[in-house]
Coordinates of C-alpha atoms in Angstrom, one line a residue:
X1 CA -14.1 51.8 3.5
X2 CA -14.1 48.0 1.5
X3 CA -15.5 45.3 3.2
X4 CA -15.1 41.8 2.1
X5 CA -17.8 39.3 2.0
X6 CA -17.2 36.7 4.5
X7 CA -16.8 33.1 1.9
X8 CA -14.9 30.7 4.3
X9 CA -13.8 27.1 3.0
X10 CA -14.2 24.2 3.7
X11 CA -11.9 20.6 3.2
X12 CA -13.0 17.4 1.6
X13 CA -14.1 15.2 4.7
X14 CA -13.3 11.5 4.2
X15 CA -12.2 8.4 5.6
X16 CA -9.9 4.9 5.7
X17 CA -11.2 1.7 4.5
X18 CA -8.8 0.3 6.9
X19 CA -11.0 1.1 9.5
X20 CA -13.1 -2.0 9.8
X21 CA -10.8 -4.2 7.5
X22 CA -13.8 -7.0 7.1
X23 CA -16.8 -5.1 6.0
X24 CA -17.6 -7.9 3.6
X25 CA -16.4 -11.4 4.6
X26 CA -13.5 -13.3 3.1
X27 CA -15.4 -15.8 2.0
X28 CA -17.3 -12.8 0.0
X29 CA -15.0 -11.0 -1.3
X30 CA -11.8 -13.0 -2.2
X31 CA -13.7 -14.8 -5.1
X32 CA -15.5 -10.9 -5.7
X33 CA -13.0 -8.1 -4.4
X34 CA -14.4 -5.7 -5.5
X35 CA -17.7 -6.5 -3.8
X36 CA -15.6 -4.8 -0.7
X37 CA -15.1 -1.8 -2.3
X38 CA -18.8 -1.1 -2.9
X39 CA -19.4 -2.6 0.7
X40 CA -17.8 0.4 1.4
X41 CA -19.2 2.9 -0.6
X42 CA -22.2 2.2 0.6
X43 CA -20.5 2.2 3.9
X44 CA -18.9 6.1 3.0
X45 CA -22.1 7.1 3.0
X46 CA -24.2 5.9 6.0
X47 CA -21.0 7.2 7.5
X48 CA -21.6 11.3 6.4
X49 CA -18.3 10.8 4.7
X50 CA -18.0 12.5 1.4
X51 CA -14.8 10.2 0.4
X52 CA -12.8 7.1 0.8
X53 CA -9.1 7.1 0.7
X54 CA -8.8 3.5 -0.5
X55 CA -6.6 0.9 1.1
X56 CA -4.7 -1.6 -0.4
X57 CA -2.2 -4.2 0.2
X58 CA -1.1 -6.8 -0.5
X59 CA -3.8 -10.1 -0.2
X60 CA -3.2 -12.2 3.6
X61 CA -1.4 -14.6 1.4
X62 CA 1.0 -12.9 0.0
X63 CA 2.4 -10.7 1.8
X64 CA 5.7 -10.8 4.1
X65 CA 4.6 -8.9 7.1
X66 CA 2.0 -10.5 8.4
X67 CA -0.9 -9.3 9.7
X68 CA 0.0 -10.2 13.7
X69 CA 3.7 -8.1 14.1
X70 CA 2.0 -4.8 13.4
X71 CA 0.3 -2.2 15.4
X72 CA -2.2 -1.7 13.1
X73 CA -2.7 -4.1 10.3
X74 CA -3.4 -2.9 7.5
X75 CA -6.4 -3.5 4.9
X76 CA -6.8 -4.7 1.3
X77 CA -10.1 -3.6 0.4
X78 CA -9.2 -2.9 -3.4
X79 CA -7.3 -6.2 -4.4
X80 CA -4.8 -6.8 -6.2
X81 CA -3.9 -10.0 -7.1
X82 CA -5.6 -9.1 -10.7
X83 CA -5.1 -5.9 -12.3
X84 CA -7.6 -3.7 -12.3
X85 CA -8.5 -3.3 -15.4
X86 CA -11.5 -1.0 -17.3
X87 CA -14.8 -3.6 -16.7
X88 CA -13.4 -2.8 -12.9
X89 CA -13.1 0.3 -13.6
X90 CA -16.4 0.7 -14.8
X91 CA -17.4 -1.4 -11.9
X92 CA -16.0 0.6 -9.0
X93 CA -17.6 4.5 -11.1
X94 CA -21.2 3.0 -10.8
X95 CA -20.6 2.6 -7.6
X96 CA -19.1 5.8 -6.9
X97 CA -21.6 7.4 -9.0
X98 CA -25.3 5.6 -6.3
X99 CA -23.9 6.2 -3.3
X100 CA -22.6 9.6 -3.8
X101 CA -18.7 9.1 -2.6
X102 CA -15.1 9.6 -4.1
X103 CA -12.3 8.1 -3.9
X104 CA -9.6 11.0 -2.1
X105 CA -7.0 8.4 -3.1
X106 CA -5.3 5.1 -2.8
X107 CA -3.8 4.3 0.5
X108 CA -0.2 1.4 0.1
X109 CA 1.2 1.8 2.7
X110 CA 4.4 -0.7 2.9
X111 CA 8.6 -0.7 2.9
X112 CA 9.4 -0.1 -0.7
X113 CA 13.0 0.5 -0.1
X114 CA 13.6 -3.4 1.5
X115 CA 17.2 -4.4 1.4
X116 CA 15.9 -7.7 0.3
X117 CA 15.4 -7.2 -3.8
X118 CA 12.6 -10.0 -4.4
X119 CA 11.1 -8.3 -1.7
X120 CA 11.6 -5.3 -3.1
X121 CA 10.6 -6.2 -6.5
X122 CA 6.6 -7.6 -5.3
X123 CA 5.9 -4.3 -3.4
X124 CA 6.9 -2.4 -5.9
X125 CA 5.1 -4.5 -8.7
X126 CA 2.2 -4.0 -6.4
X127 CA 2.6 -0.6 -6.1
X128 CA 2.8 -0.1 -10.0
X129 CA -0.8 -1.4 -9.5
X130 CA -2.0 1.1 -8.0
X131 CA -0.8 3.1 -10.3
X132 CA -2.6 2.0 -12.4
X133 CA -5.8 1.6 -10.6
X134 CA -5.7 5.2 -9.5
X135 CA -5.8 6.1 -13.5
X136 CA -8.1 4.3 -14.4
X137 CA -10.4 5.1 -12.1
X138 CA -9.0 9.3 -12.4
X139 CA -7.6 9.0 -8.7
X140 CA -4.8 11.9 -9.4
X141 CA -2.4 10.2 -6.3
X142 CA -1.7 7.7 -4.0
X143 CA -0.6 8.0 -0.5
X144 CA 2.0 5.8 0.9
X145 CA 5.5 5.6 2.9
X146 CA 9.6 5.6 0.8
X147 CA 10.5 3.2 3.8
X148 CA 13.7 2.0 5.3
X149 CA 16.6 -0.4 3.9
X150 CA 17.6 -1.4 7.5
X151 CA 21.1 -2.6 6.2
X152 CA 21.7 1.0 6.0
X153 CA 22.9 4.0 7.7
X154 CA 20.9 7.2 6.9
X155 CA 22.8 8.9 5.0
X156 CA 23.3 5.7 2.5
X157 CA 19.2 6.1 2.4
X158 CA 19.5 9.4 0.2
X159 CA 21.3 7.0 -2.0
X160 CA 19.4 3.9 -1.7
X161 CA 15.9 6.3 -2.6
X162 CA 17.5 7.7 -5.4
X163 CA 18.1 4.3 -7.1
X164 CA 14.6 3.0 -6.5
X165 CA 12.1 4.8 -5.1
X166 CA 12.4 8.3 -7.3
X167 CA 12.3 5.4 -11.1
X168 CA 8.4 5.2 -8.5
X169 CA 8.2 8.5 -9.1
X170 CA 9.0 8.5 -12.7
X171 CA 6.4 6.1 -13.2
X172 CA 3.6 8.4 -11.5
X173 CA 4.7 11.7 -13.3
X174 CA 4.6 9.2 -16.7
X175 CA 0.4 8.4 -15.6
X176 CA -0.2 12.1 -14.1
X177 CA -0.4 11.2 -10.5
X178 CA 1.8 12.6 -7.2
X179 CA 2.6 10.3 -4.0
X180 CA 1.7 11.3 -0.8
X181 CA 4.1 10.1 2.0
X182 CA 2.1 9.6 4.9
X183 CA 5.8 10.8 7.8
X184 CA 5.0 7.9 10.3
X185 CA 8.6 6.9 11.2
X186 CA 6.4 3.3 11.6
X187 CA 9.2 2.4 15.3
X188 CA 7.6 -1.0 15.3
X189 CA 8.2 -2.2 11.8
X190 CA 10.9 -4.1 12.2
X191 CA 13.0 -6.1 15.4
X192 CA 15.4 -4.2 15.6
X193 CA 17.0 -0.9 18.0
X194 CA 15.7 1.4 14.9
X195 CA 13.3 4.3 15.4
X196 CA 13.3 6.7 12.4
X197 CA 12.2 2.9 9.9
X198 CA 10.4 5.4 7.1
X199 CA 12.6 7.9 6.2
X200 CA 10.8 10.6 5.3
X201 CA 9.0 10.8 8.7
X202 CA 10.1 14.7 9.4
X203 CA 10.9 17.9 7.6
X204 CA 14.4 18.0 7.9
X205 CA 14.2 14.6 5.2
X206 CA 11.1 15.3 3.6
X207 CA 13.2 18.0 2.1
X208 CA 16.8 16.1 1.3
X209 CA 14.8 13.6 -0.8
X210 CA 12.8 16.6 -2.6
X211 CA 16.1 18.3 -3.7
X212 CA 16.9 14.6 -5.0
X213 CA 13.0 14.3 -7.1
X214 CA 13.7 18.2 -8.6
X215 CA 17.2 17.3 -9.1
X216 CA 15.4 13.6 -11.2
X217 CA 12.1 15.8 -12.8
X218 CA 9.9 14.3 -10.6
X219 CA 9.7 17.2 -7.7
X220 CA 6.0 17.7 -8.4
X221 CA 5.5 14.2 -7.4
X222 CA 6.5 14.0 -4.0
X223 CA 4.4 15.7 -1.4
X224 CA 3.5 14.7 2.7
X225 CA 0.5 13.6 3.6
X226 CA 0.2 15.0 6.4
X227 CA -0.2 12.5 9.6
X228 CA -0.1 15.3 13.3
X229 CA 0.0 12.1 15.7
X230 CA 3.5 11.2 14.2
X231 CA 4.1 14.5 14.6
X232 CA 3.2 14.4 18.3
X233 CA 5.4 11.2 18.6
X234 CA 8.0 12.7 17.3
X235 CA 7.8 16.3 19.4
X236 CA 6.5 18.4 17.8
X237 CA 3.9 20.6 17.3
X238 CA 2.2 21.8 14.2
X239 CA 1.9 25.0 14.4
X240 CA 5.9 25.0 14.0
X241 CA 6.7 22.1 11.9
X242 CA 4.6 24.6 9.5
X243 CA 6.0 27.2 10.3
X244 CA 9.6 25.3 9.0
X245 CA 8.1 24.4 6.2
X246 CA 7.3 28.0 5.1
X247 CA 10.6 29.9 6.6
X248 CA 12.4 27.3 4.7
X249 CA 10.5 27.8 1.4
X250 CA 8.9 24.3 1.2
X251 CA 5.3 25.0 2.3
X252 CA 4.1 23.5 -1.0
X253 CA 5.0 19.6 0.7
X254 CA 1.9 18.9 2.2
X255 CA -0.8 18.5 0.3
X256 CA -3.6 15.8 1.9
X257 CA -3.8 15.1 5.8
X258 CA -4.4 12.1 8.1
X259 CA -6.4 13.5 10.9
X260 CA -5.4 10.9 13.1
X261 CA -3.9 11.8 17.3
X262 CA -1.2 10.7 19.8
X263 CA -2.0 11.4 23.1
X264 CA 1.6 10.9 25.2
X265 CA 1.6 9.2 28.8
X266 CA 3.9 11.2 31.1
X267 CA 3.9 8.2 33.2
X268 CA 5.2 6.3 30.5
X269 CA 8.4 8.7 29.2
X270 CA 9.0 9.1 32.9
X271 CA 9.6 5.6 32.8
X272 CA 11.1 5.4 28.7
X273 CA 11.4 8.8 27.0
X274 CA 10.7 8.9 23.6
X275 CA 12.9 6.3 22.3
X276 CA 10.5 3.8 24.4
X277 CA 11.4 0.6 25.5
X278 CA 14.3 -0.7 24.6
X279 CA 14.7 -3.6 26.3
X280 CA 12.6 -6.9 27.4
X281 CA 10.2 -5.9 25.1
X282 CA 8.9 -9.3 24.2
X283 CA 10.1 -8.9 20.5
X284 CA 13.8 -10.8 21.5
X285 CA 13.5 -14.6 22.1
X286 CA 16.4 -16.9 23.2
X287 CA 19.1 -14.2 21.8
X288 CA 17.8 -13.0 18.4
X289 CA 14.8 -11.9 17.2
X290 CA 11.7 -14.0 17.3
X291 CA 10.1 -15.9 14.2
X292 CA 6.4 -15.3 15.9
X293 CA 4.1 -12.5 14.6
X294 CA 2.9 -12.7 17.9
X295 CA 6.1 -12.2 19.7
X296 CA 7.0 -9.3 17.1
X297 CA 4.5 -6.7 17.3
X298 CA 6.1 -5.8 20.6
X299 CA 8.5 -4.4 19.0
X300 CA 5.6 -2.1 19.4
X301 CA 6.6 -0.5 22.9
X302 CA 8.8 2.2 21.4
X303 CA 5.4 4.0 20.8
X304 CA 2.8 2.1 22.7
X305 CA 4.7 2.2 25.9
X306 CA 4.5 6.6 25.7
X307 CA 1.6 6.9 23.6
X308 CA -1.8 5.7 22.3
X309 CA -3.1 6.9 18.8
X310 CA -6.7 8.7 19.2
X311 CA -9.7 8.8 17.0
X312 CA -10.5 12.3 16.6
X313 CA -13.3 13.7 19.1
X314 CA -13.2 10.6 21.7
X315 CA -10.1 11.6 24.0
X316 CA -10.3 14.6 26.8
X317 CA -6.8 16.6 26.4
X318 CA -5.9 18.9 29.6
X319 CA -5.1 22.4 27.9
X320 CA -1.5 22.3 29.3
X321 CA -1.2 18.7 27.3
X322 CA -1.5 20.8 24.0
X323 CA 1.6 23.7 25.0
X324 CA 3.4 20.4 26.1
X325 CA 3.1 19.1 22.4
X326 CA 1.9 16.1 23.9
X327 CA -1.5 16.1 21.7
X328 CA -2.9 17.8 18.8
X329 CA -4.7 20.6 19.3
X330 CA -7.5 19.8 16.7
X331 CA -8.5 23.8 16.0
X332 CA -5.1 24.9 15.7
X333 CA -4.0 22.7 13.7
X334 CA -6.2 23.5 11.1
X335 CA -6.3 27.0 11.5
X336 CA -2.4 26.6 10.7
X337 CA -2.7 24.6 7.7
X338 CA -4.6 27.5 6.1
X339 CA -2.3 30.3 8.0
X340 CA 0.9 28.9 6.8
X341 CA 1.2 26.2 3.9
X342 CA -0.1 26.6 0.7
X343 CA -2.9 25.0 -0.6
X344 CA -6.2 24.9 -2.1
X345 CA -8.0 24.6 0.4
X346 CA -11.2 23.3 -1.5
X347 CA -9.7 20.9 -3.1
X348 CA -8.0 19.3 0.3
X349 CA -8.3 16.4 2.1
X350 CA -8.9 15.5 5.6
X351 CA -9.0 11.7 6.1
X352 CA -9.9 10.1 9.1
X353 CA -7.5 7.4 10.2
X354 CA -8.9 5.2 13.2
X355 CA -6.7 3.3 15.3
X356 CA -7.6 4.2 18.7
X357 CA -6.7 0.6 19.9
X358 CA -10.0 0.4 22.4
X359 CA -11.9 1.6 19.8
X360 CA -11.2 -0.5 16.8
X361 CA -14.0 -2.8 16.7
X362 CA -14.6 -4.4 13.3
X363 CA -17.8 -4.7 14.0
X364 CA -20.4 -2.7 11.7
X365 CA -22.9 -1.9 14.1
X366 CA -20.5 -0.8 16.3
X367 CA -18.5 1.1 14.8
X368 CA -20.6 3.2 12.4
X369 CA -21.8 6.0 15.7
X370 CA -17.8 5.8 16.9
X371 CA -17.3 6.3 13.0
X372 CA -19.6 8.6 12.3
X373 CA -19.3 11.0 15.4
X374 CA -15.3 11.5 14.9
X375 CA -16.5 12.4 11.2
X376 CA -18.7 15.4 12.1
X377 CA -16.3 16.6 14.7
X378 CA -13.7 16.7 12.0
X379 CA -15.8 18.3 9.7
X380 CA -17.5 21.0 12.5
X381 CA -13.4 21.5 13.2
X382 CA -12.3 22.2 10.5
X383 CA -15.5 24.4 9.7
X384 CA -14.8 26.5 12.7
X385 CA -11.4 26.8 12.0
X386 CA -12.2 28.2 8.0
X387 CA -14.5 30.4 9.6
X388 CA -11.6 32.2 11.9
X389 CA -10.1 32.1 9.1
X390 CA -11.7 34.0 7.0
X391 CA -12.7 36.8 9.9
X392 CA -8.9 37.6 10.9
X393 CA -7.5 37.3 7.1
X394 CA -10.1 38.8 4.4
X395 CA -12.9 39.7 6.3
X396 CA -11.7 42.7 9.8
X397 CA -8.0 42.8 7.7
X398 CA -10.8 44.2 5.0
X399 CA -12.3 47.0 7.6
X400 CA -8.9 47.9 9.6
X401 CA -10.2 45.5 12.4
X402 CA -7.7 44.3 14.0
X403 CA -8.5 40.8 15.9
X404 CA -8.2 40.5 19.5
X405 CA -5.2 38.2 21.2
X406 CA -1.8 36.9 20.1
X407 CA -3.2 33.1 19.4
X408 CA -0.5 29.5 19.3
X409 CA 2.6 31.1 18.5
X410 CA 5.9 28.7 16.7
X411 CA 8.5 28.2 17.7
X412 CA 7.2 28.5 21.4
X413 CA 8.9 26.0 23.9

């Protein structure tokens, strides 16, 4: 009787630096931008995070979307008002070595299909700086959105993707990079009634976009940075979504993970449904979209009236919520990833993305135990799933021993 050794494979656990946006005070970091990266690497070591996803963004003085208008403001931990050069790279690499923390990828989350050519060019120019930074640091991936041209239909946006986004992927290819798309639909990104403002929000569009990329010779550059919170917002469950990718031959598309949940409020769904609040939100004043960012943030009621982001490990769940796709079943999420996706598990990143509103305190001392606990929870869940997978699919089958029970099944309603 053959015996297979017990050899679980664990994923790499890290944290997105937007969790603490102003770890380094603005008056310190603006004149010395790489100080922010150094201090975040030191903080990551305190959190026992092996990696950071380095958040990049247009500087607050340069962005077209004010932070006050965003549900979850991004962070420019990586400040690229000036291009990242070899001297800056050496400084950051020294800090990486000192704190024994790696960079999973660089995250720049913006609308790369903006209809205004001048605004779009500004974003694309910044993305090129992100690409150059990744190449200098030896990081092999960038994470972000595709976005949406608000003046066009979704079908027309496929043409916009071909015209405007594919050239970015060609630049990524030239630098040996992969572009991983987070699938957030960004429902409150504008004051319009559009819910899907990032066209790469679901497997159906991932496949359509990848076909375009294949024809353009950049199929290997487009991958998905899967975030289960957005699947919950769309009424999807992870196992069924992964099964669909496998059934269609696209289970190679997912290349990394954000670890962030979503808790659906049944009362909010009863009031508004999954489309969210459509009237009297407060983002329109006097019959037109408000120019005040503090009013514009109310557009996010398309999402926030029916659900709230979860920091992994901090929420209680009724088991029925798992079955109704109203929250993330973390253990099955990690098990399904191993069972259904084509992954190099030991080189796949799990990045904790902290967007649970009541716990988004911007004080290091208060935030530290919260983030440390969530990162520890994420690691333990992944370890548990890895052990289950090794037993179910390697150790027991090698000896002809059946696995008990059925487990969660895809496409069950």
